[in-house]
GROMACS .gro file of C-alpha atoms in nm:
model
   65
    1UNK     CA    1  -0.007   0.004  -0.003
    2UNK     CA    2   0.273   0.235   0.092
    3UNK     CA    3   0.476   0.155  -0.216
    4UNK     CA    4   0.260   0.338  -0.410
    5UNK     CA    5   0.282   0.685  -0.226
    6UNK     CA    6   0.514   0.885  -0.404
    7UNK     CA    7   0.685   1.222  -0.351
    8UNK     CA    8   0.361   1.402  -0.433
    9UNK     CA    9   0.172   1.226  -0.190
   10UNK     CA   10   0.386   1.260   0.069
   11UNK     CA   11   0.402   1.628   0.043
   12UNK     CA   12   0.009   1.627   0.033
   13UNK     CA   13  -0.032   1.430   0.350
   14UNK     CA   14   0.247   1.667   0.529
   15UNK     CA   15   0.036   1.970   0.417
   16UNK     CA   16  -0.284   1.816   0.540
   17UNK     CA   17  -0.116   1.729   0.887
   18UNK     CA   18   0.012   2.083   0.928
   19UNK     CA   19  -0.310   2.234   0.840
   20UNK     CA   20  -0.498   1.990   1.091
   21UNK     CA   21  -0.229   2.022   1.392
   22UNK     CA   22  -0.034   2.348   1.327
   23UNK     CA   23   0.348   2.414   1.346
   24UNK     CA   24   0.347   2.435   1.711
   25UNK     CA   25   0.202   2.083   1.732
   26UNK     CA   26   0.424   1.918   1.504
   27UNK     CA   27   0.715   1.827   1.713
   28UNK     CA   28   0.497   1.727   2.020
   29UNK     CA   29   0.338   1.502   1.764
   30UNK     CA   30   0.658   1.380   1.648
   31UNK     CA   31   0.772   1.309   1.981
   32UNK     CA   32   0.450   1.092   2.043
   33UNK     CA   33   0.498   0.884   1.733
   34UNK     CA   34   0.865   0.801   1.808
   35UNK     CA   35   0.779   0.702   2.167
   36UNK     CA   36   0.495   0.484   2.057
   37UNK     CA   37   0.722   0.334   1.794
   38UNK     CA   38   1.000   0.274   2.049
   39UNK     CA   39   0.747   0.083   2.293
   40UNK     CA   40   0.618  -0.110   1.988
   41UNK     CA   41   0.980  -0.245   1.927
   42UNK     CA   42   1.077  -0.312   2.262
   43UNK     CA   43   0.768  -0.510   2.328
   44UNK     CA   44   0.806  -0.682   2.004
   45UNK     CA   45   1.162  -0.768   2.089
   46UNK     CA   46   1.080  -0.875   2.428
   47UNK     CA   47   0.810  -1.108   2.289
   48UNK     CA   48   1.048  -1.272   2.026
   49UNK     CA   49   1.320  -1.359   2.318
   50UNK     CA   50   1.046  -1.482   2.546
   51UNK     CA   51   0.921  -1.709   2.298
   52UNK     CA   52   1.282  -1.819   2.206
   53UNK     CA   53   1.378  -1.858   2.567
   54UNK     CA   54   1.070  -2.084   2.610
   55UNK     CA   55   1.153  -2.296   2.305
   56UNK     CA   56   1.495  -2.340   2.431
   57UNK     CA   57   1.357  -2.459   2.772
   58UNK     CA   58   1.109  -2.706   2.617
   59UNK     CA   59   1.364  -2.843   2.393
   60UNK     CA   60   1.588  -3.036   2.665
   61UNK     CA   61   1.294  -3.142   2.882
   62UNK     CA   62   1.135  -3.319   2.570
   63UNK     CA   63   1.482  -3.487   2.497
   64UNK     CA   64   1.500  -3.611   2.850
   65UNK     CA   65   1.141  -3.735   2.848
   0.00000   0.00000   0.00000
C-alpha cells in the first residue's frame, strides 16, 4: 500500500497534517509517534526473546522425557 505513495503524495499528507495540527504541535506529535514506535519495538523484541527462551527450555526437557 505505501509502495504506491510517491513524493507528491507524501507532500500532500504533510500539508494536511500541518493544516490540521499547526506548526506548533508538530514537534510534540513527532515525539509521541517516536515514543510509540520505540515502545512497540521493545515490546516486540521482548515477545520474540521470551518465545525463544521458552522454546530453548522446552527442547531439553522433551529430549530427556
